[in-house]
XYZ file of C-alpha atoms in Angstrom:
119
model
C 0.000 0.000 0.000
C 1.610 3.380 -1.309
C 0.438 6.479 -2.180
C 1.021 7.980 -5.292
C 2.262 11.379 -5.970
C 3.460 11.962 -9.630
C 5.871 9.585 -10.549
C 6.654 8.848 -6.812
C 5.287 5.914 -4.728
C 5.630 6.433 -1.140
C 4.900 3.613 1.069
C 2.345 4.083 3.979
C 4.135 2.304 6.739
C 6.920 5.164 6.650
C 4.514 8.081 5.985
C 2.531 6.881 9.303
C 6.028 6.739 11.336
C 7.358 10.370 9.894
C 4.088 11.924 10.436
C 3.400 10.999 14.198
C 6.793 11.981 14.405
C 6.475 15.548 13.638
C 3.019 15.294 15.673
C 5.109 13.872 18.690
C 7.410 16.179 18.187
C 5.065 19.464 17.723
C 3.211 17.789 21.646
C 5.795 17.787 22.814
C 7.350 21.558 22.280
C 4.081 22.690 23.447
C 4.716 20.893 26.462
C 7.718 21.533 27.127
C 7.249 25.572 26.702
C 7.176 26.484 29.996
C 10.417 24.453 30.975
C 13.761 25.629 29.858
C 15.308 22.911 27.448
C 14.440 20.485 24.447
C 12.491 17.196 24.530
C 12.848 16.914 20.847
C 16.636 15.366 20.796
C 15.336 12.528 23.093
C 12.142 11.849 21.181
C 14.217 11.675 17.837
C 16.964 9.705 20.182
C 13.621 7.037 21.343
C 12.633 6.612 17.810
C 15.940 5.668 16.178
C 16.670 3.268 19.532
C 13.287 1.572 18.536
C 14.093 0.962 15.120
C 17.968 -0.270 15.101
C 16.594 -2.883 18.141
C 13.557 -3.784 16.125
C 15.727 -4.311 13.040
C 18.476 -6.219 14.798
C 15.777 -8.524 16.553
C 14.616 -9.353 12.791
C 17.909 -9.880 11.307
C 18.542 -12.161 14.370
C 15.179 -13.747 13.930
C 15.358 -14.351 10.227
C 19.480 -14.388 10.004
C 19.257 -17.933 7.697
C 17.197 -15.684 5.114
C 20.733 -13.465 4.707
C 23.965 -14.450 2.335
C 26.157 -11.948 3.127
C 26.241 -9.098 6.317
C 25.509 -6.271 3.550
C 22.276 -7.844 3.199
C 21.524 -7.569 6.740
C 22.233 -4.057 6.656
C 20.164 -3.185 4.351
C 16.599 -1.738 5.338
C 15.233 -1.481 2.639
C 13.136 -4.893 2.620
C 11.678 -3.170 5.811
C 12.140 -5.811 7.960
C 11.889 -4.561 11.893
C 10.214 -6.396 14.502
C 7.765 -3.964 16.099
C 7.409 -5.607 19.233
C 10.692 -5.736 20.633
C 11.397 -2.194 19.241
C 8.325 -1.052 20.905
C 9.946 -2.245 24.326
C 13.060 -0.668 23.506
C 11.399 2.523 23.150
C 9.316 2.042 26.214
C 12.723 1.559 28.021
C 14.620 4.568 26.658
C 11.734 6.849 27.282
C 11.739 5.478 30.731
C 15.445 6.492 31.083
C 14.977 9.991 29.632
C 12.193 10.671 32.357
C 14.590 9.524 35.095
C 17.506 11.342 33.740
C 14.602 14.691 33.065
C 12.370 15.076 35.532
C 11.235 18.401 34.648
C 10.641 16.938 31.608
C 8.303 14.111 32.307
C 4.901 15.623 30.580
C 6.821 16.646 27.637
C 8.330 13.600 27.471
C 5.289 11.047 27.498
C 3.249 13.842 25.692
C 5.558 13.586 22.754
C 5.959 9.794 23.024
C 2.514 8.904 22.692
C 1.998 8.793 18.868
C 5.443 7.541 18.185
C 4.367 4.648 20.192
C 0.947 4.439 18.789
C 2.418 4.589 15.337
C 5.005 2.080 15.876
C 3.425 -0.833 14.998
């Protein structure tokens, strides 16, 4: 499933993903207006976390499927296991909110649709 723009096909599954980003990210600023200091590095920080432990969890899973390490490497087949990099997010976000306190609203505010979208 795609969408089609012109000669350009662009998949659905990474539309979703970029646009609760931004929508995460735009949460959380508002959020995070009254305290001094940026929630947006450790959103971005949560999402690429997720992915590169979802996508090593499926190479691992499915590492008979691979000839060569180059193949594992590349994401193109889109091959992540959204489960475990849904935990791995979970995780990370729980270590940002320990390691910024004041931060906490902003924090889960912003997380919310990267987590809903992440599946």
């Amino acid at each position: 499933m795609s969408i089609n723009i012109g000669p350009f096909a662009i998949p659905l599954e990474p539309l979703l993903l970029f646009s609760s980003g931004l929508v995460g990210i735009l949460v959380a600023s508002f959020l995070a207006r009254k305290n001094e200091g940026s929630v947006t590095d450790p959103l971005l920080m949560m999402l690429l976390f997720g992915l590169v432990i979802g996508r090593i969890v499926f190479v691992i899973k499915f590492a008979d499927h691979y000839e060569s390490f180059w193949q594992m490497l590349d994401f193109r087949d889109r091959g992540v296991d959204w489960f475990s990099g849904m935990i791995a997010m979970v995780l990370f976000l729980l270590w940002q909110i320990k390691r910024l306190p004041q931060q906490r609203i902003a924090l889960f505010g912003g997380a919310y649709p990267f987590c809903c979208s992440f599946q």
